[in-house]
Amino acid sequence: MDSEIIRAYLWQDIIKFGFCPSSTKEKRTWLRQYCGSLRGFWEVDSYPSGPHNLPNQVLQIKINNIGLIGFDIDCTIHTNTKFNAQVLYSLSGKKSSLMWSHDADDSYFAFPNQKLLTSVNSRIGNRRSAVREFSTDDVISVIDGLLLHPTVHMHLLSLLDRHEIRIGSGIGNPFQYLFNLRYQLCPIPEKRVAEKERLVEIFSNAIRSKRPVPACELMAQPRLK
């Protein structure tokens, strides 16, 4: 089976198993675990509370001036495909000024990856074949593309010289976007290396067992060697 087709199936699986909580309760749990994990992963003194409930089952989390750079991040989640993340930077003694707003609007067309795979799987091979044949390198490549080194990304050139920070700018899933920030804003190189190894393991297991990754497992701290 072609390696790019295998990775296309893995791409869809990793998003589905890690970043698509279905019910409002599951979304709140995911966000609560996420907020709690930042203190240990970024090694900071505090972590954001939340999530906050807004009307119409909209959820919001705010990350205020913690971590490597001191960002303020205000993320409002409507659905798994519609969200807005405002990222601000607080200058000393001044009000926050907007740096950028990451917006995903699902009312516009997006390429139907899963539908295309499903419609042609009899000709190119199905998910079962992909799961049987995938390698660790395939999982590494997909995790890089989704989270650790997205193809489309931004560097923070004006604040500090850290080229390894890559904020994904083509991400349309709010939970994937937040997890990208979690990894990218971690200032500890050894922890980033260990986190990559951990993600490869847990998602390889999830794909083989065809089960979602519990939020508590996804947000666990990596073990440093």
JSON list of C-alpha atoms in Angstrom, two decimals:
[
{"chain": "A", "resi": 1, "resn": "MET", "atom": "CA", "xyz": [0.00, 0.00, 0.00]},
{"chain": "A", "resi": 2, "resn": "ASP", "atom": "CA", "xyz": [1.33, 3.45, -0.89]},
{"chain": "A", "resi": 3, "resn": "SER", "atom": "CA", "xyz": [2.90, 5.15, 2.14]},
{"chain": "A", "resi": 4, "resn": "GLU", "atom": "CA", "xyz": [1.11, 8.44, 1.50]},
{"chain": "A", "resi": 5, "resn": "ILE", "atom": "CA", "xyz": [-2.26, 6.66, 1.54]},
{"chain": "A", "resi": 6, "resn": "ILE", "atom": "CA", "xyz": [-1.30, 4.91, 4.79]},
{"chain": "A", "resi": 7, "resn": "ARG", "atom": "CA", "xyz": [-0.39, 8.27, 6.30]},
{"chain": "A", "resi": 8, "resn": "ALA", "atom": "CA", "xyz": [-3.64, 9.81, 5.08]},
{"chain": "A", "resi": 9, "resn": "TYR", "atom": "CA", "xyz": [-5.56, 7.18, 7.06]},
{"chain": "A", "resi": 10, "resn": "LEU", "atom": "CA", "xyz": [-3.34, 7.71, 10.11]},
{"chain": "A", "resi": 11, "resn": "TRP", "atom": "CA", "xyz": [-3.85, 11.47, 9.83]},
{"chain": "A", "resi": 12, "resn": "GLN", "atom": "CA", "xyz": [-7.61, 11.04, 10.05]},
{"chain": "A", "resi": 13, "resn": "ASP", "atom": "CA", "xyz": [-7.33, 8.50, 12.87]},
{"chain": "A", "resi": 14, "resn": "ILE", "atom": "CA", "xyz": [-5.08, 10.66, 15.05]},
{"chain": "A", "resi": 15, "resn": "ILE", "atom": "CA", "xyz": [-7.42, 13.64, 14.74]},
{"chain": "A", "resi": 16, "resn": "LYS", "atom": "CA", "xyz": [-10.44, 11.43, 15.49]},
{"chain": "A", "resi": 17, "resn": "PHE", "atom": "CA", "xyz": [-8.89, 9.55, 18.42]},
{"chain": "A", "resi": 18, "resn": "GLY", "atom": "CA", "xyz": [-7.13, 12.49, 20.06]},
{"chain": "A", "resi": 19, "resn": "PHE", "atom": "CA", "xyz": [-8.87, 15.71, 19.16]},
{"chain": "A", "resi": 20, "resn": "CYS", "atom": "CA", "xyz": [-12.58, 15.10, 18.54]},
{"chain": "A", "resi": 21, "resn": "PRO", "atom": "CA", "xyz": [-14.39, 14.86, 21.88]},
{"chain": "A", "resi": 22, "resn": "SER", "atom": "CA", "xyz": [-18.05, 14.46, 20.99]},
{"chain": "A", "resi": 23, "resn": "SER", "atom": "CA", "xyz": [-20.33, 15.61, 23.80]},
{"chain": "A", "resi": 24, "resn": "THR", "atom": "CA", "xyz": [-20.14, 18.90, 25.67]},
{"chain": "A", "resi": 25, "resn": "LYS", "atom": "CA", "xyz": [-19.17, 16.94, 28.78]},
{"chain": "A", "resi": 26, "resn": "GLU", "atom": "CA", "xyz": [-16.27, 15.27, 26.95]},
{"chain": "A", "resi": 27, "resn": "LYS", "atom": "CA", "xyz": [-15.13, 18.62, 25.59]},
{"chain": "A", "resi": 28, "resn": "ARG", "atom": "CA", "xyz": [-15.15, 20.15, 29.07]},
{"chain": "A", "resi": 29, "resn": "THR", "atom": "CA", "xyz": [-13.16, 17.18, 30.40]},
{"chain": "A", "resi": 30, "resn": "TRP", "atom": "CA", "xyz": [-10.61, 17.50, 27.57]},
{"chain": "A", "resi": 31, "resn": "LEU", "atom": "CA", "xyz": [-10.16, 21.22, 28.20]},
{"chain": "A", "resi": 32, "resn": "ARG", "atom": "CA", "xyz": [-9.94, 20.80, 31.98]},
{"chain": "A", "resi": 33, "resn": "GLN", "atom": "CA", "xyz": [-7.23, 18.15, 31.59]},
{"chain": "A", "resi": 34, "resn": "TYR", "atom": "CA", "xyz": [-5.47, 20.38, 29.07]},
{"chain": "A", "resi": 35, "resn": "CYS", "atom": "CA", "xyz": [-5.41, 23.39, 31.38]},
{"chain": "A", "resi": 36, "resn": "GLY", "atom": "CA", "xyz": [-4.18, 21.29, 34.30]},
{"chain": "A", "resi": 37, "resn": "SER", "atom": "CA", "xyz": [-1.37, 19.76, 32.24]},
{"chain": "A", "resi": 38, "resn": "LEU", "atom": "CA", "xyz": [0.26, 23.08, 31.34]},
{"chain": "A", "resi": 39, "resn": "ARG", "atom": "CA", "xyz": [1.70, 23.67, 34.80]},
{"chain": "A", "resi": 40, "resn": "GLY", "atom": "CA", "xyz": [3.82, 20.53, 34.71]},
{"chain": "A", "resi": 41, "resn": "PHE", "atom": "CA", "xyz": [4.59, 20.51, 31.00]},
{"chain": "A", "resi": 42, "resn": "TRP", "atom": "CA", "xyz": [5.66, 24.14, 30.81]},
{"chain": "A", "resi": 43, "resn": "GLU", "atom": "CA", "xyz": [7.04, 24.07, 34.39]},
{"chain": "A", "resi": 44, "resn": "VAL", "atom": "CA", "xyz": [5.25, 27.22, 35.49]},
{"chain": "A", "resi": 45, "resn": "ASP", "atom": "CA", "xyz": [3.77, 28.21, 38.84]},
{"chain": "A", "resi": 46, "resn": "SER", "atom": "CA", "xyz": [0.13, 28.36, 37.80]},
{"chain": "A", "resi": 47, "resn": "TYR", "atom": "CA", "xyz": [-2.29, 27.08, 35.21]},
{"chain": "A", "resi": 48, "resn": "PRO", "atom": "CA", "xyz": [-5.50, 28.45, 33.72]},
{"chain": "A", "resi": 49, "resn": "SER", "atom": "CA", "xyz": [-8.86, 27.63, 35.21]},
{"chain": "A", "resi": 50, "resn": "GLY", "atom": "CA", "xyz": [-11.65, 26.46, 33.03]},
{"chain": "A", "resi": 51, "resn": "PRO", "atom": "CA", "xyz": [-13.22, 25.80, 30.78]},
{"chain": "A", "resi": 52, "resn": "HIS", "atom": "CA", "xyz": [-15.89, 28.48, 31.03]},
{"chain": "A", "resi": 53, "resn": "ASN", "atom": "CA", "xyz": [-19.43, 27.83, 29.79]},
{"chain": "A", "resi": 54, "resn": "LEU", "atom": "CA", "xyz": [-20.91, 30.36, 27.36]},
{"chain": "A", "resi": 55, "resn": "PRO", "atom": "CA", "xyz": [-24.42, 30.36, 25.84]},
{"chain": "A", "resi": 56, "resn": "ASN", "atom": "CA", "xyz": [-25.36, 27.75, 23.21]},
{"chain": "A", "resi": 57, "resn": "GLN", "atom": "CA", "xyz": [-22.89, 25.16, 24.59]},
{"chain": "A", "resi": 58, "resn": "VAL", "atom": "CA", "xyz": [-19.93, 27.29, 23.56]},
{"chain": "A", "resi": 59, "resn": "LEU", "atom": "CA", "xyz": [-16.80, 26.72, 25.65]},
{"chain": "A", "resi": 60, "resn": "GLN", "atom": "CA", "xyz": [-13.97, 29.12, 26.40]},
{"chain": "A", "resi": 61, "resn": "ILE", "atom": "CA", "xyz": [-10.54, 28.86, 27.96]},
{"chain": "A", "resi": 62, "resn": "LYS", "atom": "CA", "xyz": [-8.19, 31.71, 28.79]},
{"chain": "A", "resi": 63, "resn": "ILE", "atom": "CA", "xyz": [-4.46, 31.32, 29.28]},
{"chain": "A", "resi": 64, "resn": "ASN", "atom": "CA", "xyz": [-3.23, 34.51, 30.88]},
{"chain": "A", "resi": 65, "resn": "ASN", "atom": "CA", "xyz": [0.44, 35.47, 30.83]},
{"chain": "A", "resi": 66, "resn": "ILE", "atom": "CA", "xyz": [1.97, 32.09, 31.66]},
{"chain": "A", "resi": 67, "resn": "GLY", "atom": "CA", "xyz": [4.62, 30.07, 29.93]},
{"chain": "A", "resi": 68, "resn": "LEU", "atom": "CA", "xyz": [7.67, 30.90, 27.87]},
{"chain": "A", "resi": 69, "resn": "ILE", "atom": "CA", "xyz": [6.50, 34.15, 26.30]},
{"chain": "A", "resi": 70, "resn": "GLY", "atom": "CA", "xyz": [3.70, 35.48, 28.48]},
{"chain": "A", "resi": 71, "resn": "PHE", "atom": "CA", "xyz": [0.93, 35.17, 25.92]},
{"chain": "A", "resi": 72, "resn": "ASP", "atom": "CA", "xyz": [-2.71, 35.81, 26.64]},
{"chain": "A", "resi": 73, "resn": "ILE", "atom": "CA", "xyz": [-4.72, 33.22, 24.71]},
{"chain": "A", "resi": 74, "resn": "ASP", "atom": "CA", "xyz": [-8.50, 33.44, 24.57]},
{"chain": "A", "resi": 75, "resn": "CYS", "atom": "CA", "xyz": [-9.99, 30.43, 22.76]},
{"chain": "A", "resi": 76, "resn": "THR", "atom": "CA", "xyz": [-13.73, 30.15, 22.11]},
{"chain": "A", "resi": 77, "resn": "ILE", "atom": "CA", "xyz": [-14.94, 26.77, 20.83]},
{"chain": "A", "resi": 78, "resn": "HIS", "atom": "CA", "xyz": [-18.29, 26.37, 19.09]},
{"chain": "A", "resi": 79, "resn": "THR", "atom": "CA", "xyz": [-17.78, 22.93, 17.53]},
{"chain": "A", "resi": 80, "resn": "ASN", "atom": "CA", "xyz": [-14.91, 20.65, 16.53]},
{"chain": "A", "resi": 81, "resn": "THR", "atom": "CA", "xyz": [-14.65, 22.61, 13.28]},
{"chain": "A", "resi": 82, "resn": "LYS", "atom": "CA", "xyz": [-15.59, 26.15, 14.34]},
{"chain": "A", "resi": 83, "resn": "PHE", "atom": "CA", "xyz": [-13.54, 28.17, 16.82]},
{"chain": "A", "resi": 84, "resn": "ASN", "atom": "CA", "xyz": [-11.64, 31.38, 17.39]},
{"chain": "A", "resi": 85, "resn": "ALA", "atom": "CA", "xyz": [-8.35, 31.81, 19.22]},
{"chain": "A", "resi": 86, "resn": "GLN", "atom": "CA", "xyz": [-7.18, 35.34, 19.97]},
{"chain": "A", "resi": 87, "resn": "VAL", "atom": "CA", "xyz": [-3.51, 35.49, 20.85]},
{"chain": "A", "resi": 88, "resn": "LEU", "atom": "CA", "xyz": [-2.30, 38.62, 22.62]},
{"chain": "A", "resi": 89, "resn": "TYR", "atom": "CA", "xyz": [0.98, 39.80, 24.10]},
{"chain": "A", "resi": 90, "resn": "SER", "atom": "CA", "xyz": [1.12, 41.97, 27.19]},
{"chain": "A", "resi": 91, "resn": "LEU", "atom": "CA", "xyz": [3.68, 44.75, 27.10]},
{"chain": "A", "resi": 92, "resn": "SER", "atom": "CA", "xyz": [4.91, 45.87, 30.50]},
{"chain": "A", "resi": 93, "resn": "GLY", "atom": "CA", "xyz": [2.57, 48.46, 31.98]},
{"chain": "A", "resi": 94, "resn": "LYS", "atom": "CA", "xyz": [0.29, 48.53, 28.96]},
{"chain": "A", "resi": 95, "resn": "LYS", "atom": "CA", "xyz": [-2.94, 46.89, 27.93]},
{"chain": "A", "resi": 96, "resn": "SER", "atom": "CA", "xyz": [-2.74, 43.76, 25.81]},
{"chain": "A", "resi": 97, "resn": "SER", "atom": "CA", "xyz": [-2.53, 44.42, 22.09]},
{"chain": "A", "resi": 98, "resn": "LEU", "atom": "CA", "xyz": [-3.85, 41.88, 19.59]},
{"chain": "A", "resi": 99, "resn": "MET", "atom": "CA", "xyz": [-1.13, 39.95, 17.80]},
{"chain": "A", "resi": 100, "resn": "TRP", "atom": "CA", "xyz": [-3.32, 37.66, 15.74]},
{"chain": "A", "resi": 101, "resn": "SER", "atom": "CA", "xyz": [-6.64, 35.85, 15.70]},
{"chain": "A", "resi": 102, "resn": "HIS", "atom": "CA", "xyz": [-6.80, 32.26, 14.49]},
{"chain": "A", "resi": 103, "resn": "ASP", "atom": "CA", "xyz": [-10.29, 31.66, 13.11]},
{"chain": "A", "resi": 104, "resn": "ALA", "atom": "CA", "xyz": [-11.84, 28.44, 11.73]},
{"chain": "A", "resi": 105, "resn": "ASP", "atom": "CA", "xyz": [-15.23, 28.88, 10.03]},
{"chain": "A", "resi": 106, "resn": "ASP", "atom": "CA", "xyz": [-16.85, 25.61, 8.96]},
{"chain": "A", "resi": 107, "resn": "SER", "atom": "CA", "xyz": [-19.50, 27.36, 6.86]},
{"chain": "A", "resi": 108, "resn": "TYR", "atom": "CA", "xyz": [-16.95, 27.45, 4.03]},
{"chain": "A", "resi": 109, "resn": "PHE", "atom": "CA", "xyz": [-15.71, 24.52, 1.97]},
{"chain": "A", "resi": 110, "resn": "ALA", "atom": "CA", "xyz": [-12.84, 22.43, 3.28]},
{"chain": "A", "resi": 111, "resn": "PHE", "atom": "CA", "xyz": [-11.31, 19.49, 1.45]},
{"chain": "A", "resi": 112, "resn": "PRO", "atom": "CA", "xyz": [-13.26, 16.33, 2.48]},
{"chain": "A", "resi": 113, "resn": "ASN", "atom": "CA", "xyz": [-10.32, 14.09, 3.36]},
{"chain": "A", "resi": 114, "resn": "GLN", "atom": "CA", "xyz": [-12.27, 11.31, 5.05]},
{"chain": "A", "resi": 115, "resn": "LYS", "atom": "CA", "xyz": [-15.02, 11.23, 2.43]},
{"chain": "A", "resi": 116, "resn": "LEU", "atom": "CA", "xyz": [-12.46, 10.94, -0.34]},
{"chain": "A", "resi": 117, "resn": "LEU", "atom": "CA", "xyz": [-10.63, 8.09, 1.40]},
{"chain": "A", "resi": 118, "resn": "THR", "atom": "CA", "xyz": [-13.90, 6.25, 1.99]},
{"chain": "A", "resi": 119, "resn": "SER", "atom": "CA", "xyz": [-15.09, 6.65, -1.59]},
{"chain": "A", "resi": 120, "resn": "VAL", "atom": "CA", "xyz": [-11.92, 5.28, -3.19]},
{"chain": "A", "resi": 121, "resn": "ASN", "atom": "CA", "xyz": [-10.77, 2.74, -0.60]},
{"chain": "A", "resi": 122, "resn": "SER", "atom": "CA", "xyz": [-11.76, -0.24, -2.73]},
{"chain": "A", "resi": 123, "resn": "ARG", "atom": "CA", "xyz": [-9.19, 0.85, -5.31]},
{"chain": "A", "resi": 124, "resn": "ILE", "atom": "CA", "xyz": [-6.32, 2.13, -3.16]},
{"chain": "A", "resi": 125, "resn": "GLY", "atom": "CA", "xyz": [-6.74, -0.03, -0.06]},
{"chain": "A", "resi": 126, "resn": "ASN", "atom": "CA", "xyz": [-8.83, 0.47, 3.06]},
{"chain": "A", "resi": 127, "resn": "ARG", "atom": "CA", "xyz": [-8.12, 1.49, 6.64]},
{"chain": "A", "resi": 128, "resn": "ARG", "atom": "CA", "xyz": [-7.64, -2.12, 7.70]},
{"chain": "A", "resi": 129, "resn": "SER", "atom": "CA", "xyz": [-4.78, -2.46, 5.23]},
{"chain": "A", "resi": 130, "resn": "ALA", "atom": "CA", "xyz": [-3.27, 0.82, 6.43]},
{"chain": "A", "resi": 131, "resn": "VAL", "atom": "CA", "xyz": [-3.36, -0.30, 10.07]},
{"chain": "A", "resi": 132, "resn": "ARG", "atom": "CA", "xyz": [-1.80, -3.63, 9.16]},
{"chain": "A", "resi": 133, "resn": "GLU", "atom": "CA", "xyz": [1.05, -2.04, 7.22]},
{"chain": "A", "resi": 134, "resn": "PHE", "atom": "CA", "xyz": [1.89, 1.24, 8.99]},
{"chain": "A", "resi": 135, "resn": "SER", "atom": "CA", "xyz": [5.32, 1.74, 10.55]},
{"chain": "A", "resi": 136, "resn": "THR", "atom": "CA", "xyz": [6.66, 3.90, 13.36]},
{"chain": "A", "resi": 137, "resn": "ASP", "atom": "CA", "xyz": [8.09, 6.26, 10.74]},
{"chain": "A", "resi": 138, "resn": "ASP", "atom": "CA", "xyz": [4.57, 6.73, 9.35]},
{"chain": "A", "resi": 139, "resn": "VAL", "atom": "CA", "xyz": [3.24, 7.74, 12.77]},
{"chain": "A", "resi": 140, "resn": "ILE", "atom": "CA", "xyz": [6.18, 10.08, 13.36]},
{"chain": "A", "resi": 141, "resn": "SER", "atom": "CA", "xyz": [5.60, 11.77, 10.01]},
{"chain": "A", "resi": 142, "resn": "VAL", "atom": "CA", "xyz": [1.90, 12.31, 10.70]},
{"chain": "A", "resi": 143, "resn": "ILE", "atom": "CA", "xyz": [2.40, 13.59, 14.25]},
{"chain": "A", "resi": 144, "resn": "ASP", "atom": "CA", "xyz": [4.99, 16.03, 12.94]},
{"chain": "A", "resi": 145, "resn": "GLY", "atom": "CA", "xyz": [2.56, 17.26, 10.29]},
{"chain": "A", "resi": 146, "resn": "LEU", "atom": "CA", "xyz": [-0.35, 17.59, 12.70]},
{"chain": "A", "resi": 147, "resn": "LEU", "atom": "CA", "xyz": [1.32, 18.94, 15.83]},
{"chain": "A", "resi": 148, "resn": "LEU", "atom": "CA", "xyz": [5.09, 19.24, 16.04]},
{"chain": "A", "resi": 149, "resn": "HIS", "atom": "CA", "xyz": [6.09, 20.69, 12.67]},
{"chain": "A", "resi": 150, "resn": "PRO", "atom": "CA", "xyz": [2.95, 21.57, 10.69]},
{"chain": "A", "resi": 151, "resn": "THR", "atom": "CA", "xyz": [3.58, 22.21, 7.01]},
{"chain": "A", "resi": 152, "resn": "VAL", "atom": "CA", "xyz": [1.90, 25.62, 7.30]},
{"chain": "A", "resi": 153, "resn": "HIS", "atom": "CA", "xyz": [3.16, 27.43, 10.39]},
{"chain": "A", "resi": 154, "resn": "MET", "atom": "CA", "xyz": [4.32, 30.74, 11.83]},
{"chain": "A", "resi": 155, "resn": "HIS", "atom": "CA", "xyz": [7.54, 31.64, 13.65]},
{"chain": "A", "resi": 156, "resn": "LEU", "atom": "CA", "xyz": [7.71, 34.25, 16.40]},
{"chain": "A", "resi": 157, "resn": "LEU", "atom": "CA", "xyz": [10.49, 36.48, 15.16]},
{"chain": "A", "resi": 158, "resn": "SER", "atom": "CA", "xyz": [9.82, 39.68, 17.05]},
{"chain": "A", "resi": 159, "resn": "LEU", "atom": "CA", "xyz": [9.68, 38.36, 20.61]},
{"chain": "A", "resi": 160, "resn": "LEU", "atom": "CA", "xyz": [12.54, 35.91, 20.92]},
{"chain": "A", "resi": 161, "resn": "ASP", "atom": "CA", "xyz": [14.89, 33.95, 18.73]},
{"chain": "A", "resi": 162, "resn": "ARG", "atom": "CA", "xyz": [13.40, 30.46, 19.01]},
{"chain": "A", "resi": 163, "resn": "HIS", "atom": "CA", "xyz": [13.04, 29.08, 15.49]},
{"chain": "A", "resi": 164, "resn": "GLU", "atom": "CA", "xyz": [11.83, 25.73, 16.84]},
{"chain": "A", "resi": 165, "resn": "ILE", "atom": "CA", "xyz": [8.52, 27.33, 17.87]},
{"chain": "A", "resi": 166, "resn": "ARG", "atom": "CA", "xyz": [6.10, 26.60, 15.02]},
{"chain": "A", "resi": 167, "resn": "ILE", "atom": "CA", "xyz": [2.51, 27.73, 15.51]},
{"chain": "A", "resi": 168, "resn": "GLY", "atom": "CA", "xyz": [0.28, 25.85, 13.07]},
{"chain": "A", "resi": 169, "resn": "SER", "atom": "CA", "xyz": [-1.62, 28.35, 10.93]},
{"chain": "A", "resi": 170, "resn": "GLY", "atom": "CA", "xyz": [-3.66, 25.89, 8.87]},
{"chain": "A", "resi": 171, "resn": "ILE", "atom": "CA", "xyz": [-5.32, 23.98, 11.72]},
{"chain": "A", "resi": 172, "resn": "GLY", "atom": "CA", "xyz": [-9.11, 23.79, 11.63]},
{"chain": "A", "resi": 173, "resn": "ASN", "atom": "CA", "xyz": [-9.71, 21.74, 14.79]},
{"chain": "A", "resi": 174, "resn": "PRO", "atom": "CA", "xyz": [-9.67, 23.68, 18.09]},
{"chain": "A", "resi": 175, "resn": "PHE", "atom": "CA", "xyz": [-8.35, 20.81, 20.21]},
{"chain": "A", "resi": 176, "resn": "GLN", "atom": "CA", "xyz": [-5.56, 20.07, 17.77]},
{"chain": "A", "resi": 177, "resn": "TYR", "atom": "CA", "xyz": [-4.71, 23.79, 17.72]},
{"chain": "A", "resi": 178, "resn": "LEU", "atom": "CA", "xyz": [-4.51, 24.01, 21.50]},
{"chain": "A", "resi": 179, "resn": "PHE", "atom": "CA", "xyz": [-2.36, 20.89, 21.68]},
{"chain": "A", "resi": 180, "resn": "ASN", "atom": "CA", "xyz": [-0.05, 22.38, 19.05]},
{"chain": "A", "resi": 181, "resn": "LEU", "atom": "CA", "xyz": [0.36, 25.42, 21.33]},
{"chain": "A", "resi": 182, "resn": "ARG", "atom": "CA", "xyz": [0.98, 23.15, 24.33]},
{"chain": "A", "resi": 183, "resn": "TYR", "atom": "CA", "xyz": [3.93, 21.52, 22.59]},
{"chain": "A", "resi": 184, "resn": "GLN", "atom": "CA", "xyz": [5.31, 24.57, 20.79]},
{"chain": "A", "resi": 185, "resn": "LEU", "atom": "CA", "xyz": [5.38, 26.82, 23.87]},
{"chain": "A", "resi": 186, "resn": "CYS", "atom": "CA", "xyz": [7.20, 24.27, 26.02]},
{"chain": "A", "resi": 187, "resn": "PRO", "atom": "CA", "xyz": [10.65, 25.80, 26.69]},
{"chain": "A", "resi": 188, "resn": "ILE", "atom": "CA", "xyz": [12.44, 22.58, 27.68]},
{"chain": "A", "resi": 189, "resn": "PRO", "atom": "CA", "xyz": [14.14, 20.73, 24.76]},
{"chain": "A", "resi": 190, "resn": "GLU", "atom": "CA", "xyz": [14.43, 17.41, 26.61]},
{"chain": "A", "resi": 191, "resn": "LYS", "atom": "CA", "xyz": [10.75, 17.47, 27.41]},
{"chain": "A", "resi": 192, "resn": "ARG", "atom": "CA", "xyz": [9.83, 18.15, 23.79]},
{"chain": "A", "resi": 193, "resn": "VAL", "atom": "CA", "xyz": [11.87, 15.13, 22.68]},
{"chain": "A", "resi": 194, "resn": "ALA", "atom": "CA", "xyz": [10.26, 12.90, 25.30]},
{"chain": "A", "resi": 195, "resn": "GLU", "atom": "CA", "xyz": [6.80, 14.19, 24.40]},
{"chain": "A", "resi": 196, "resn": "LYS", "atom": "CA", "xyz": [7.27, 13.25, 20.76]},
{"chain": "A", "resi": 197, "resn": "GLU", "atom": "CA", "xyz": [8.21, 9.69, 21.74]},
{"chain": "A", "resi": 198, "resn": "ARG", "atom": "CA", "xyz": [5.21, 9.49, 24.06]},
{"chain": "A", "resi": 199, "resn": "LEU", "atom": "CA", "xyz": [2.77, 10.69, 21.40]},
{"chain": "A", "resi": 200, "resn": "VAL", "atom": "CA", "xyz": [4.09, 8.18, 18.85]},
{"chain": "A", "resi": 201, "resn": "GLU", "atom": "CA", "xyz": [3.49, 5.37, 21.33]},
{"chain": "A", "resi": 202, "resn": "ILE", "atom": "CA", "xyz": [0.01, 6.33, 22.51]},
{"chain": "A", "resi": 203, "resn": "PHE", "atom": "CA", "xyz": [-1.31, 7.06, 19.03]},
{"chain": "A", "resi": 204, "resn": "SER", "atom": "CA", "xyz": [0.18, 3.88, 17.58]},
{"chain": "A", "resi": 205, "resn": "ASN", "atom": "CA", "xyz": [-1.70, 1.96, 20.27]},
{"chain": "A", "resi": 206, "resn": "ALA", "atom": "CA", "xyz": [-4.90, 3.93, 19.68]},
{"chain": "A", "resi": 207, "resn": "ILE", "atom": "CA", "xyz": [-4.82, 3.27, 15.93]},
{"chain": "A", "resi": 208, "resn": "ARG", "atom": "CA", "xyz": [-4.26, -0.46, 16.39]},
{"chain": "A", "resi": 209, "resn": "SER", "atom": "CA", "xyz": [-6.99, -0.77, 19.02]},
{"chain": "A", "resi": 210, "resn": "LYS", "atom": "CA", "xyz": [-9.32, 1.67, 17.22]},
{"chain": "A", "resi": 211, "resn": "ARG", "atom": "CA", "xyz": [-10.09, 3.57, 20.41]},
{"chain": "A", "resi": 212, "resn": "PRO", "atom": "CA", "xyz": [-9.96, 7.23, 21.45]},
{"chain": "A", "resi": 213, "resn": "VAL", "atom": "CA", "xyz": [-7.11, 8.37, 23.67]},
{"chain": "A", "resi": 214, "resn": "PRO", "atom": "CA", "xyz": [-8.55, 9.42, 27.06]},
{"chain": "A", "resi": 215, "resn": "ALA", "atom": "CA", "xyz": [-7.87, 13.07, 27.84]},
{"chain": "A", "resi": 216, "resn": "CYS", "atom": "CA", "xyz": [-5.95, 12.16, 30.99]},
{"chain": "A", "resi": 217, "resn": "GLU", "atom": "CA", "xyz": [-3.62, 9.94, 28.95]},
{"chain": "A", "resi": 218, "resn": "LEU", "atom": "CA", "xyz": [-3.17, 12.51, 26.18]},
{"chain": "A", "resi": 219, "resn": "MET", "atom": "CA", "xyz": [-2.25, 15.19, 28.74]},
{"chain": "A", "resi": 220, "resn": "ALA", "atom": "CA", "xyz": [0.08, 13.02, 30.83]},
{"chain": "A", "resi": 221, "resn": "GLN", "atom": "CA", "xyz": [3.61, 14.27, 31.45]},
{"chain": "A", "resi": 222, "resn": "PRO", "atom": "CA", "xyz": [6.40, 12.70, 29.38]},
{"chain": "A", "resi": 223, "resn": "ARG", "atom": "CA", "xyz": [9.06, 10.69, 31.18]},
{"chain": "A", "resi": 224, "resn": "LEU", "atom": "CA", "xyz": [12.51, 12.19, 30.83]},
{"chain": "A", "resi": 225, "resn": "LYS", "atom": "CA", "xyz": [15.41, 9.80, 30.34]}
]
